[in-house]
Amino acid sequence: MARDLAAIVYTDRIKLPKYRSPVKTPLSVLDATTQGRPPTSIIWFFKRPQNFQDADEAVERNIDCLKDSLAHTIREGYPQCCGFLKIVDRNPRSDPVPPTFLPHARRNGRIYYEYGTRDDPGVEVLVVKSTKSLVNLPPDGYPNKSSMWIRSEAMIRSFLPPTKLSSGVAMRGYNTTGPLMAVQVTKTACGGLVIAINSAHPLADTLSLACFASDWAENNRRLLCDMIPPTMKPHFDPSQLDTLASGDINVNESNADLVRQAASLPLSPYTAADTPTASAGISFPHRLDKSIASCSIYLTAAQVLSLCKEAAGNHLGRLIIGDIVSAHIWSCVDRARGLGSAKLPSRCEFEMDARAILGLSDDFAGSPTLRLAIQSPAATVSVEDKWTYKAPRLRAAFNAVFAPGGLGSHLHSLAFAERPPRLLESPIGVYSTALTWAPTALYEADFGFDSEVKYVGEWRRPSMAMWLSMKSLHPQGPLTWRLLCICPPTLCATCSRIRCSFLPLKNNCDHRGI
């Protein structure tokens, strides 16, 4: 995508001090499944400072402070961001695997970090001056007056760093020497400021990147006030996740019973390794049209409560709000696609964070993600008055993975895979819908600017099916939700019709006891 009418005014690489000794750290088996996936991206849009006589000077000061605080954050708390992502390969010409690695981490296809070397790529930082304005991003009145915003992906993409990140996959078309993280700070024509972070997916999922941004923001606030920066203690210990695998993953043979138990879990079987002609780690070979439709949809607390009341009236058992909203959206998408008379099953792929299941803290660094697979006849899913019956299907899938030993058996199976299966960037086809959650921590990163935050969001590379990213918006109340829909041109109609698919609010609803 051409970066028209934008000029890079500063570029640099943040690197570790030379006195650091090289460090090699194996990633967890779940981190390995994200290798080769699109980068994790977060972006913040700030309005022009209001309480300064010279707003332009204030923006320049903010940019200088951001560069200094970013360097401190990376060097003192996140040194792994400066290094390489490497893959264990039995090829004699490959780098030798450290003897300190446990046997399961030395298996073919596992990945590890190496940082603190003379050749570290570092973290790329760019400062860009753009002629674009943030006046209509998002449009005035969203979400208070209009619950939908048809987004311009091309415009949002222009604020992301163009740096090609390292994937660790030594194959044609993949970069193995680039940085693992890139940051772009853009000064816009209206005097606003845009901060965007791209990270290699095994390095950080959205929650990890949000925690990184939170630490960076705190350092920046203190630097703006000439205060001593805090001591950062991010939780970076991939081996902790592997210790939660059932059985012994360091022996030569896997446990057949655990492998069978893992195979029975409702986890997505769609991996790059399923394609006979493709090696693990290669994304699906399909070129997408550059014009991608996307929109943000805002659900008010009243709408969410209405959905909860309808689900409660059907006596569906113990559900959480997330189950209900997800089931409703799944039904909406299939109705908008016109699948009411379809005989084939509709599939819902739910990408979720595994930290809570494994008892890990929210600040656990890495990419411990799972993708659940729930299937139901499309004709049933898309019936408006039966959407609530899909919520128990979602809850049953979650409970199966939450069950004692469920995820442990999955980790055991992955640990013995010759090459851990790489999840495709999305399921494929009109019968597939992908749902995922975005952490509210995105909204909690306060950089200390005297500027109002205009918009905060994550960005996904356009995919071959529909992605819906949902988050609960605590600043507007615990029951308000925002959805981000990204789909190829063949599904443009879905984005424009999905709002009409929402159930109408019932007048004078009594929401007590929901």
Coordinates of C-alpha atoms in Angstrom, one line a residue:
M1 CA 0.0 0.0 0.0
A2 CA 1.5 3.3 -1.1
R3 CA 2.2 5.7 1.8
D4 CA 1.2 8.8 -0.2
L5 CA 1.7 12.3 1.2
A6 CA 3.5 11.0 4.3
A7 CA 7.2 11.6 5.1
I8 CA 9.4 9.7 7.5
V9 CA 11.2 12.3 9.4
Y10 CA 13.0 10.0 11.9
T11 CA 14.0 6.3 12.0
D12 CA 16.1 4.4 14.4
R13 CA 16.6 1.0 16.0
I14 CA 16.5 0.6 19.7
K15 CA 19.1 -2.0 20.7
L16 CA 20.4 -3.5 24.0
P17 CA 23.6 -2.3 25.6
K18 CA 26.6 -4.2 24.2
Y19 CA 27.6 -5.6 27.5
R20 CA 24.6 -7.9 27.5
S21 CA 25.5 -11.6 27.1
P22 CA 23.5 -13.6 24.5
V23 CA 20.3 -15.2 25.9
K24 CA 18.4 -18.0 24.3
T25 CA 14.9 -18.8 25.6
P26 CA 12.6 -21.5 24.1
L27 CA 9.0 -20.4 23.5
S28 CA 6.0 -22.4 24.8
V29 CA 4.2 -25.0 22.6
L30 CA 1.3 -22.6 22.3
D31 CA 3.5 -19.7 21.2
A32 CA 4.9 -22.1 18.5
T33 CA 1.4 -22.4 16.9
T34 CA 1.3 -18.7 16.1
Q35 CA 4.5 -18.7 14.1
G36 CA 4.0 -17.2 10.6
R37 CA 0.8 -15.5 11.5
P38 CA 0.2 -11.8 10.8
P39 CA 1.6 -9.4 13.3
T40 CA -0.2 -8.3 16.4
S41 CA -1.1 -4.6 16.0
I42 CA -2.5 -1.9 18.3
I43 CA -3.2 1.7 17.4
W44 CA -4.1 4.9 19.3
F45 CA -5.4 8.1 17.9
F46 CA -5.0 11.3 19.9
K47 CA -6.7 14.6 19.2
R48 CA -4.8 17.9 19.0
P49 CA -3.7 19.2 22.4
Q50 CA -6.2 21.8 23.7
N51 CA -4.5 23.4 26.7
F52 CA -1.3 24.6 25.1
Q53 CA -0.6 28.0 23.4
D54 CA 1.6 26.2 20.9
A55 CA -0.1 22.8 20.2
D56 CA 2.5 21.9 17.6
E57 CA 5.3 22.4 20.0
A58 CA 3.5 20.2 22.6
V59 CA 3.1 17.4 20.0
E60 CA 6.8 17.6 19.2
R61 CA 7.6 17.4 22.9
N62 CA 5.3 14.4 23.2
I63 CA 7.1 12.6 20.3
D64 CA 10.5 13.2 21.8
C65 CA 9.3 11.9 25.2
L66 CA 7.7 8.8 23.5
K67 CA 11.1 7.9 21.9
D68 CA 13.0 8.1 25.2
S69 CA 10.4 6.3 27.3
L70 CA 10.1 3.5 24.6
A71 CA 13.9 2.9 24.7
H72 CA 13.8 2.7 28.5
T73 CA 10.8 0.3 28.5
I74 CA 12.4 -2.1 26.0
R75 CA 15.9 -2.1 27.5
E76 CA 14.8 -2.4 31.1
G77 CA 11.7 -4.6 30.9
Y78 CA 11.3 -6.2 27.4
P79 CA 14.8 -7.1 26.1
Q80 CA 13.5 -10.1 24.1
C81 CA 11.8 -7.6 21.7
C82 CA 15.3 -6.7 20.4
G83 CA 16.3 -10.1 19.3
F84 CA 15.7 -12.9 16.8
L85 CA 13.0 -15.5 16.5
K86 CA 14.6 -18.8 15.5
I87 CA 13.4 -22.3 14.7
V88 CA 14.8 -25.6 15.8
D89 CA 16.0 -27.4 12.7
R90 CA 18.0 -30.6 12.5
N91 CA 19.8 -29.3 9.5
P92 CA 23.5 -29.4 10.3
R93 CA 24.0 -25.9 8.9
S94 CA 21.5 -24.5 11.3
D95 CA 22.4 -22.9 14.6
P96 CA 23.0 -25.5 17.3
V97 CA 20.3 -25.8 20.0
P98 CA 21.6 -24.9 23.4
P99 CA 22.2 -28.0 25.6
T100 CA 20.3 -26.3 28.4
F101 CA 17.0 -26.6 26.5
L102 CA 14.8 -29.4 27.8
P103 CA 14.2 -32.3 25.4
H104 CA 10.8 -31.1 24.4
A105 CA 12.2 -27.7 23.4
R106 CA 14.9 -29.3 21.2
R107 CA 12.3 -31.0 18.9
N108 CA 12.2 -30.1 15.3
G109 CA 9.9 -27.1 14.6
R110 CA 10.0 -25.5 18.0
I111 CA 10.9 -21.8 18.2
Y112 CA 13.0 -19.8 20.5
Y113 CA 14.3 -16.2 21.2
E114 CA 17.9 -15.2 20.9
Y115 CA 18.8 -11.7 22.1
G116 CA 21.8 -9.8 23.5
T117 CA 24.0 -10.5 20.5
R118 CA 26.0 -8.1 18.4
D119 CA 23.7 -8.7 15.4
D120 CA 20.4 -8.0 17.3
P121 CA 18.0 -6.3 14.9
G122 CA 16.5 -4.2 17.7
V123 CA 13.1 -2.5 17.7
E124 CA 12.4 -0.2 14.8
V125 CA 11.0 3.3 15.6
L126 CA 9.6 5.6 13.0
V127 CA 8.3 9.2 13.3
V128 CA 6.1 10.2 10.3
K129 CA 4.6 13.5 9.3
S130 CA 1.3 12.9 7.5
T131 CA -1.0 15.2 5.5
K132 CA -4.0 13.1 6.6
S133 CA -6.4 14.3 9.2
L134 CA -8.3 12.5 12.1
V135 CA -11.4 14.6 11.7
N136 CA -13.5 11.7 10.4
L137 CA -11.7 8.9 12.2
P138 CA -14.1 7.9 13.7
P139 CA -16.9 10.1 12.4
D140 CA -18.5 12.6 14.8
G141 CA -21.4 11.1 16.6
Y142 CA -20.0 7.5 16.8
P143 CA -21.1 5.7 18.9
N144 CA -23.6 8.0 20.6
K145 CA -25.6 9.0 17.5
S146 CA -24.7 6.2 15.1
S147 CA -23.9 2.6 16.3
M148 CA -22.0 1.7 13.1
W149 CA -18.8 3.0 11.5
I150 CA -17.8 1.8 8.1
R151 CA -14.0 2.0 8.4
S152 CA -11.4 2.8 5.8
E153 CA -8.9 0.1 6.3
A154 CA -6.5 1.7 3.8
M155 CA -6.4 4.9 6.0
I156 CA -5.9 3.0 9.2
R157 CA -3.2 0.8 7.6
S158 CA -1.3 3.9 6.6
F159 CA -0.6 4.7 10.2
L160 CA 1.0 1.3 10.9
P161 CA 4.8 0.8 10.5
P162 CA 5.7 -0.6 7.1
T163 CA 8.6 -2.6 8.6
K164 CA 8.6 -6.2 7.6
L165 CA 8.9 -8.1 10.8
S166 CA 10.8 -11.3 11.3
S167 CA 8.8 -14.5 11.3
G168 CA 11.5 -17.0 12.1
V169 CA 10.5 -19.2 9.1
A170 CA 13.4 -19.6 6.8
M171 CA 11.3 -20.0 3.6
R172 CA 10.8 -17.9 0.5
G173 CA 8.8 -14.8 1.2
Y174 CA 9.5 -14.8 4.9
N175 CA 11.8 -12.4 6.7
T176 CA 14.2 -13.9 9.2
T177 CA 16.5 -11.0 9.9
G178 CA 14.1 -8.2 10.5
P179 CA 13.0 -6.9 13.9
L180 CA 10.4 -8.5 16.1
M181 CA 8.7 -5.2 16.8
A182 CA 8.2 -1.9 15.1
V183 CA 6.6 1.3 16.4
Q184 CA 5.4 4.3 14.4
V185 CA 4.5 7.7 15.8
T186 CA 2.6 9.9 13.3
K187 CA 1.9 13.6 13.5
T188 CA -1.2 14.3 11.5
A189 CA -2.3 17.4 9.5
C190 CA -4.8 18.3 12.2
G191 CA -2.2 18.4 14.9
G192 CA -3.2 14.9 16.3
L193 CA -0.9 12.1 17.2
V194 CA -1.1 8.4 16.2
I195 CA 0.8 5.7 18.0
A196 CA 0.9 2.2 16.4
I197 CA 2.7 -1.0 17.5
N198 CA 3.4 -4.0 15.3
S199 CA 4.7 -7.2 17.0
A200 CA 5.6 -10.7 15.7
H201 CA 2.7 -12.9 16.9
P202 CA 4.7 -15.4 18.9
L203 CA 6.3 -12.5 20.8
A204 CA 2.9 -11.1 21.9
D205 CA -0.8 -11.5 21.5
T206 CA -3.1 -8.5 21.9
L207 CA -3.2 -8.8 25.7
S208 CA 0.6 -9.0 25.9
L209 CA 1.0 -6.1 23.6
A210 CA -1.5 -4.1 25.7
C211 CA 0.5 -4.8 28.8
F212 CA 3.7 -3.7 27.0
A213 CA 1.9 -0.5 26.0
S214 CA 0.7 0.1 29.6
D215 CA 4.3 -0.1 30.9
W216 CA 5.5 2.2 28.1
A217 CA 2.7 4.6 28.9
E218 CA 3.5 4.7 32.6
N219 CA 7.2 5.4 31.8
N220 CA 6.1 8.1 29.4
R221 CA 3.9 9.8 32.0
R222 CA 6.7 9.9 34.6
L223 CA 9.2 11.2 32.1
L224 CA 6.9 14.0 31.1
C225 CA 6.7 14.9 34.8
D226 CA 10.5 14.5 35.4
M227 CA 9.8 11.6 37.7
I228 CA 11.9 8.5 38.3
P229 CA 10.6 5.6 36.0
P230 CA 9.1 2.6 37.8
T231 CA 10.6 -0.8 38.1
M232 CA 9.1 -3.1 35.5
K233 CA 8.6 -6.8 36.1
P234 CA 6.8 -8.2 33.1
H235 CA 6.0 -11.9 33.4
F236 CA 8.2 -13.4 30.7
D237 CA 8.6 -17.2 31.4
P238 CA 7.4 -19.3 28.5
S239 CA 8.5 -22.5 30.3
Q240 CA 5.8 -22.0 32.9
L241 CA 3.2 -22.7 30.4
D242 CA 4.9 -25.9 29.2
T243 CA 5.0 -27.2 32.8
L244 CA 1.2 -27.3 32.8
A245 CA 1.1 -30.0 30.1
S246 CA -0.2 -33.4 31.3
G247 CA 2.1 -36.3 31.5
D248 CA 5.9 -36.2 30.8
I249 CA 6.7 -34.2 27.7
N250 CA 10.4 -34.8 27.9
V251 CA 10.3 -38.6 27.2
N252 CA 10.7 -40.0 23.8
E253 CA 7.1 -41.2 23.3
S254 CA 3.8 -39.5 23.8
N255 CA 1.1 -40.8 26.0
A256 CA -1.5 -42.4 23.7
D257 CA -4.4 -41.8 26.1
L258 CA -3.6 -38.1 26.4
V259 CA -3.2 -37.7 22.7
R260 CA -6.7 -39.3 22.2
Q261 CA -8.1 -37.0 24.9
A262 CA -6.6 -34.0 23.1
A263 CA -8.1 -35.1 19.8
S264 CA -11.6 -35.1 21.3
L265 CA -11.5 -31.4 22.4
P266 CA -13.5 -28.9 20.3
L267 CA -10.3 -27.2 19.0
S268 CA -9.9 -26.0 15.4
P269 CA -8.3 -28.6 13.1
Y270 CA -7.6 -26.0 10.4
T271 CA -3.8 -25.6 10.3
A272 CA -1.3 -24.8 7.6
A273 CA 0.0 -28.4 8.0
D274 CA -3.3 -29.9 6.9
T275 CA -2.6 -28.9 3.3
P276 CA -0.5 -31.7 1.8
T277 CA 1.4 -29.4 -0.5
A278 CA 2.2 -26.8 2.1
S279 CA 4.8 -27.0 4.9
A280 CA 3.9 -26.0 8.4
G281 CA 4.1 -22.2 8.9
I282 CA 2.9 -21.2 5.4
S283 CA -0.2 -19.1 5.2
F284 CA -3.0 -20.2 2.9
P285 CA -1.8 -19.3 -0.7
H286 CA -4.6 -16.9 -1.7
R287 CA -4.3 -13.3 -2.9
L288 CA -7.0 -11.0 -1.6
D289 CA -8.4 -8.0 -3.3
K290 CA -7.0 -4.8 -1.8
S291 CA -10.5 -3.4 -1.1
I292 CA -11.5 -4.8 2.2
A293 CA -14.7 -4.0 3.9
S294 CA -14.7 -3.4 7.7
C295 CA -16.9 -1.8 10.2
S296 CA -17.2 -1.1 13.9
I297 CA -20.6 -1.8 15.5
Y298 CA -21.5 -0.5 19.0
L299 CA -23.9 -2.4 21.2
T300 CA -25.4 -0.4 24.1
A301 CA -26.0 -1.7 27.6
A302 CA -29.8 -1.8 26.9
Q303 CA -29.3 -3.9 23.8
V304 CA -27.0 -6.4 25.7
L305 CA -29.5 -6.6 28.5
S306 CA -32.3 -7.3 26.1
L307 CA -30.3 -10.2 24.7
C308 CA -29.6 -11.5 28.2
K309 CA -33.3 -11.4 29.1
E310 CA -34.3 -13.3 26.0
A311 CA -31.7 -16.0 26.7
A312 CA -32.8 -16.2 30.4
G313 CA -36.4 -16.7 29.3
N314 CA -35.4 -19.9 27.4
H315 CA -33.9 -21.5 30.6
L316 CA -30.7 -22.4 28.8
G317 CA -28.7 -23.1 32.0
R318 CA -25.7 -21.2 33.3
L319 CA -24.3 -18.8 30.7
I320 CA -22.2 -15.7 30.8
I321 CA -22.8 -12.5 28.8
G322 CA -20.0 -13.3 26.4
D323 CA -21.8 -16.6 25.4
I324 CA -25.0 -14.7 24.7
V325 CA -23.4 -11.9 22.7
S326 CA -21.3 -14.4 20.7
A327 CA -24.3 -16.6 19.9
H328 CA -26.3 -13.6 18.8
I329 CA -23.5 -12.3 16.5
W330 CA -23.0 -15.8 15.0
S331 CA -26.7 -15.9 14.1
C332 CA -26.6 -12.4 12.8
V333 CA -23.7 -13.1 10.4
D334 CA -25.3 -16.2 9.0
R335 CA -28.6 -14.4 8.5
A336 CA -26.9 -11.6 6.7
R337 CA -25.1 -14.1 4.5
G338 CA -28.5 -15.6 3.5
L339 CA -27.8 -19.1 4.9
G340 CA -31.3 -19.7 6.1
S341 CA -31.9 -22.5 3.7
A342 CA -28.4 -23.9 3.7
K343 CA -27.9 -27.6 4.4
L344 CA -24.2 -27.5 5.2
P345 CA -23.1 -26.8 8.7
S346 CA -22.1 -23.4 9.9
R347 CA -18.8 -23.2 11.8
C348 CA -17.9 -20.7 14.5
E349 CA -14.2 -20.4 15.3
F350 CA -13.6 -18.8 18.6
E351 CA -10.1 -17.6 19.3
M352 CA -9.5 -17.2 23.0
D353 CA -6.9 -16.4 25.5
A354 CA -5.8 -19.4 27.5
R355 CA -4.3 -17.6 30.5
A356 CA -7.4 -17.9 32.6
I357 CA -7.7 -21.6 31.9
L358 CA -4.1 -22.2 32.8
G359 CA -4.1 -20.0 35.9
L360 CA -1.6 -17.6 34.4
S361 CA -1.7 -13.9 35.2
D362 CA -2.9 -11.3 32.6
D363 CA 0.6 -9.9 32.3
F364 CA 2.0 -13.3 31.2
A365 CA 4.0 -12.4 28.1
G366 CA 3.6 -14.4 24.9
S367 CA 0.8 -15.7 22.7
P368 CA -1.0 -18.4 24.6
T369 CA -4.1 -18.6 22.4
L370 CA -6.5 -21.3 21.4
R371 CA -9.1 -21.6 18.7
L372 CA -12.3 -23.4 19.6
A373 CA -14.4 -24.9 16.8
I374 CA -18.2 -25.0 17.2
Q375 CA -20.5 -26.4 14.5
S376 CA -24.2 -26.3 13.9
P377 CA -26.5 -26.5 10.9
A378 CA -26.5 -23.1 9.2
A379 CA -30.3 -23.1 8.7
T380 CA -30.7 -23.4 12.5
V381 CA -28.0 -20.9 13.4
S382 CA -29.6 -18.3 11.1
V383 CA -33.1 -18.6 12.4
E384 CA -33.8 -15.4 14.4
D385 CA -36.0 -16.7 17.1
K386 CA -33.6 -19.7 17.8
W387 CA -30.3 -17.9 18.1
T388 CA -30.3 -18.3 21.9
Y389 CA -29.9 -22.1 21.6
K390 CA -26.4 -21.5 20.2
A391 CA -25.1 -20.0 23.4
P392 CA -25.2 -23.4 25.2
R393 CA -23.1 -24.9 22.4
L394 CA -20.5 -22.2 22.9
R395 CA -20.5 -22.7 26.7
A396 CA -20.2 -26.5 26.3
A397 CA -17.1 -26.0 24.1
F398 CA -15.6 -23.7 26.7
N399 CA -16.4 -26.2 29.5
A400 CA -14.8 -29.1 27.6
V401 CA -11.5 -27.1 27.4
F402 CA -11.9 -25.8 31.0
A403 CA -12.4 -29.4 32.3
P404 CA -9.5 -30.8 34.4
G405 CA -6.9 -32.2 32.1
G406 CA -8.5 -30.9 29.0
L407 CA -6.0 -28.2 28.0
G408 CA -3.2 -30.2 29.7
S409 CA -3.7 -33.1 27.2
H410 CA -3.7 -30.6 24.3
L411 CA -0.3 -29.2 25.4
H412 CA 1.0 -32.7 25.7
S413 CA -0.1 -33.5 22.2
L414 CA 1.5 -30.3 20.8
A415 CA 4.8 -31.0 22.6
F416 CA 5.3 -34.2 20.7
A417 CA 4.3 -32.8 17.3
E418 CA 7.1 -33.1 14.8
R419 CA 6.4 -29.5 13.9
P420 CA 3.8 -27.8 16.1
P421 CA 0.7 -27.1 13.9
R422 CA 0.5 -23.5 12.8
L423 CA -3.0 -22.1 12.9
L424 CA -4.2 -20.5 9.7
E425 CA -4.8 -16.8 9.9
S426 CA -8.5 -17.5 9.5
P427 CA -11.0 -20.2 8.7
I428 CA -12.0 -20.4 5.0
G429 CA -15.3 -20.0 3.3
V430 CA -18.8 -18.4 3.6
Y431 CA -19.8 -21.0 6.2
S432 CA -17.1 -19.9 8.6
T433 CA -17.2 -17.1 11.1
A434 CA -14.3 -16.3 13.5
L435 CA -14.9 -14.6 16.8
T436 CA -12.3 -13.3 19.2
W437 CA -12.0 -11.0 22.2
A438 CA -9.9 -7.9 22.6
P439 CA -8.7 -6.9 26.0
T440 CA -10.0 -3.8 27.7
A441 CA -6.4 -3.0 28.7
L442 CA -6.2 -1.3 25.3
Y443 CA -8.1 1.6 26.8
E444 CA -6.1 1.8 30.0
A445 CA -2.8 2.9 28.5
D446 CA -2.5 6.5 29.6
F447 CA 0.6 8.2 28.0
G448 CA 0.1 11.4 30.0
F449 CA -0.7 13.7 27.0
D450 CA -3.0 16.6 27.4
S451 CA -4.9 15.2 24.4
E452 CA -8.2 13.4 24.2
V453 CA -8.1 9.8 22.9
K454 CA -10.2 9.8 19.8
Y455 CA -10.0 6.1 19.0
V456 CA -8.2 3.0 20.2
G457 CA -8.3 -0.4 18.5
E458 CA -6.5 -3.5 17.3
W459 CA -5.9 -4.1 13.6
R460 CA -6.1 -7.5 11.8
R461 CA -4.8 -8.2 8.4
P462 CA -7.7 -8.8 6.0
S463 CA -8.5 -12.5 5.9
M464 CA -10.5 -14.9 3.8
A465 CA -13.5 -15.2 6.1
M466 CA -15.3 -12.8 8.5
W467 CA -13.4 -11.9 11.7
L468 CA -15.4 -10.3 14.5
S469 CA -13.4 -8.9 17.4
M470 CA -15.5 -8.1 20.5
K471 CA -14.6 -6.2 23.5
S472 CA -16.5 -4.9 26.6
L473 CA -16.1 -1.2 26.9
H474 CA -15.7 -0.5 30.6
P475 CA -15.4 3.4 30.2
Q476 CA -19.0 3.4 28.9
G477 CA -20.2 0.7 31.3
P478 CA -19.6 -3.0 31.8
L479 CA -22.5 -4.0 29.4
T480 CA -21.5 -2.0 26.4
W481 CA -19.7 -3.8 23.5
R482 CA -17.9 -2.9 20.3
L483 CA -17.5 -5.3 17.4
L484 CA -15.0 -5.0 14.6
C485 CA -15.9 -6.8 11.4
I486 CA -13.3 -7.4 8.7
C487 CA -14.1 -9.4 5.6
P488 CA -13.3 -9.7 1.9
P489 CA -15.3 -7.9 -0.8
T490 CA -17.6 -10.9 -1.3
L491 CA -18.9 -10.3 2.2
C492 CA -19.3 -6.5 2.0
A493 CA -23.1 -6.8 2.2
T494 CA -22.7 -8.5 5.6
C495 CA -21.1 -5.4 7.1
S496 CA -23.9 -3.2 5.8
R497 CA -26.7 -5.5 6.8
I498 CA -25.5 -6.9 10.2
R499 CA -26.9 -3.9 12.1
C500 CA -30.4 -4.7 10.7
S501 CA -30.1 -8.2 12.0
F502 CA -29.9 -7.2 15.6
L503 CA -32.9 -8.1 17.6
P504 CA -35.2 -5.1 18.3
L505 CA -35.3 -3.9 21.8
K506 CA -38.5 -4.7 23.7
N507 CA -40.3 -1.8 25.3
N508 CA -40.3 -1.5 29.1
C509 CA -38.0 -4.5 29.6
D510 CA -37.6 -5.5 33.2
H511 CA -33.9 -6.5 33.4
R512 CA -33.8 -7.3 37.1
G513 CA -32.3 -10.6 38.0
I514 CA -30.5 -11.1 34.7

